[in-house]
GROMACS .gro file of C-alpha atoms in nm:
model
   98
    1UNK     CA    1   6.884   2.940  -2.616
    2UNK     CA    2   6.975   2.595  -2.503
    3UNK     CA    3   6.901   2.277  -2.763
    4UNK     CA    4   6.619   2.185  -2.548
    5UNK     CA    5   6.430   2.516  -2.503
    6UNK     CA    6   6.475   2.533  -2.908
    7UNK     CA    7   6.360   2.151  -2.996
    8UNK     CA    8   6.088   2.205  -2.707
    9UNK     CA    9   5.983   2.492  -2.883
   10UNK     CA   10   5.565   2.516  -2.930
   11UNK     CA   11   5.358   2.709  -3.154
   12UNK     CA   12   5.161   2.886  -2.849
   13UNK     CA   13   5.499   2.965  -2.720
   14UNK     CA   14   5.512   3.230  -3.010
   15UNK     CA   15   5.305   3.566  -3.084
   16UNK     CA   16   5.403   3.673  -3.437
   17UNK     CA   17   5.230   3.979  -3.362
   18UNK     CA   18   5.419   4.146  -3.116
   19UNK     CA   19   5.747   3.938  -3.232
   20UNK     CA   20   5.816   3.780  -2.915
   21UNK     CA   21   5.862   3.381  -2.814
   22UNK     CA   22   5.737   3.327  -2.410
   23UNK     CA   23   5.912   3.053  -2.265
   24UNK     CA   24   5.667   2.917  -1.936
   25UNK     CA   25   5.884   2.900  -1.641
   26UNK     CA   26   5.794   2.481  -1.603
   27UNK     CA   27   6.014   2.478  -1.938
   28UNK     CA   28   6.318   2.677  -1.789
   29UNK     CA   29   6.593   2.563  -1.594
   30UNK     CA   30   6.577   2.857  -1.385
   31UNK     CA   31   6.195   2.803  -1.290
   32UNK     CA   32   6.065   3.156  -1.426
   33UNK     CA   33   5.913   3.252  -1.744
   34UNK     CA   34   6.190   3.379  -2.046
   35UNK     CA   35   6.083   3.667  -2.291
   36UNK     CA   36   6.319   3.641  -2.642
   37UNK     CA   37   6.217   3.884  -2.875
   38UNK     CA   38   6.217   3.768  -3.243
   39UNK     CA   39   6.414   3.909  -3.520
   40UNK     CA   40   6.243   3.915  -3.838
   41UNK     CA   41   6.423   3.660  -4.046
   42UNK     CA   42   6.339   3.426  -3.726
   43UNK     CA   43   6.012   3.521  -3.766
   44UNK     CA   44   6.034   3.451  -4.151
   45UNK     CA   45   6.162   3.147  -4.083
   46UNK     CA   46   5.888   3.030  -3.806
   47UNK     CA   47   5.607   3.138  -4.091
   48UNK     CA   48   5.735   2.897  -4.352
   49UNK     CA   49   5.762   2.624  -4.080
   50UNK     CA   50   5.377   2.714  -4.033
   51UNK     CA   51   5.237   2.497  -4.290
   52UNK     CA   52   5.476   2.186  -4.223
   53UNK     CA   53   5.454   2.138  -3.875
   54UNK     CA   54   5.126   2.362  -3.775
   55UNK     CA   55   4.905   2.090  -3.674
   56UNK     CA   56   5.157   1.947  -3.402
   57UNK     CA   57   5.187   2.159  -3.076
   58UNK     CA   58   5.571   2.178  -3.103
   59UNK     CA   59   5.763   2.341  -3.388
   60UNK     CA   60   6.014   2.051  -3.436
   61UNK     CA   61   5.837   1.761  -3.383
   62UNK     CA   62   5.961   1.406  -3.330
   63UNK     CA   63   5.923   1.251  -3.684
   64UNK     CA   64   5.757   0.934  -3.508
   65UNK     CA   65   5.541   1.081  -3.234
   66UNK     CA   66   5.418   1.447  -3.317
   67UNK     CA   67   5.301   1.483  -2.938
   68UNK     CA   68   5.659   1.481  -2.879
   69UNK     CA   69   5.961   1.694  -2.961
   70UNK     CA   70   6.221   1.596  -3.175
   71UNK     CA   71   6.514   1.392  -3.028
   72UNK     CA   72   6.772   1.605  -2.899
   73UNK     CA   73   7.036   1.429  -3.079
   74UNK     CA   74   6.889   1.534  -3.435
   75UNK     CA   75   7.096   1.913  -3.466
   76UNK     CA   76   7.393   1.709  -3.392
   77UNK     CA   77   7.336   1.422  -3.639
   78UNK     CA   78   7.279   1.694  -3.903
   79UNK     CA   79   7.646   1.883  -3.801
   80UNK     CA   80   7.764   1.568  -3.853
   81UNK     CA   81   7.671   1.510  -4.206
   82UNK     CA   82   7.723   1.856  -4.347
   83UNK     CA   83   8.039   1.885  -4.632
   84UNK     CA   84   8.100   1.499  -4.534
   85UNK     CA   85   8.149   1.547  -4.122
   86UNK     CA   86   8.367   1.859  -4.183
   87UNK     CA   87   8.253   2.018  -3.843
   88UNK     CA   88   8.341   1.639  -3.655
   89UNK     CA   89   8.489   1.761  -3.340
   90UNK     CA   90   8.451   2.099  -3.436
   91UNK     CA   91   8.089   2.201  -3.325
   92UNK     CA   92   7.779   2.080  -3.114
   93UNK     CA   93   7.433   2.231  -3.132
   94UNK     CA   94   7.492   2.351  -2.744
   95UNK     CA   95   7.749   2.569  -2.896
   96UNK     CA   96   7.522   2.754  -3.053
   97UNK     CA   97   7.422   2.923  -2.824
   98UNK     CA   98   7.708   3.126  -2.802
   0.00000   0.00000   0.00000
């Protein structure tokens, strides 16, 4: 997924029960809903998010305004700082994707 489907990510977006995250089509680029299913470590991952972040309506919320998602420079900011800026030049959270 792109960096902003992922930090626009919402808690409704998600049903743990039949493993599958439901992107609206207002949210995509192409203008139609997206269907990811979710492996399970994904979904482990989501459920210990759950009691952090639960009470805003997205999963990675901006640390100043919870009605809003995180900043889409934040993924990068953390490449930037892991093993002292080792991945500098290197990596971008958009490359990810692949």
């Amino acid at each position: 997924m792109r960096p902003k489907e992922i930090r626009g990510l919402k808690w409704d977006y998600i049903d743990f029960e039949s493993s599958q995250w439901l992107i609206p089509a207002e949210d995509m680029k192409m203008n139609r809903d997206h269907l990811i299913p979710i492996p399970k470590q994904v979904a482990t991952l989501l459920e210990s998010l759950r009691p952090i972040t639960a009470h805003c309506d997205y999963i990675f919320p901006n640390e100043k305004d919870y009605s809003k998602p995180m900043h889409s420079e934040n993924v990068n900011k953390a490449i930037r700082r892991i093993k002292n800026g080792k991945y500098i030049g290197k990596i971008v959270s958009h490359g990810f994707r692949s």
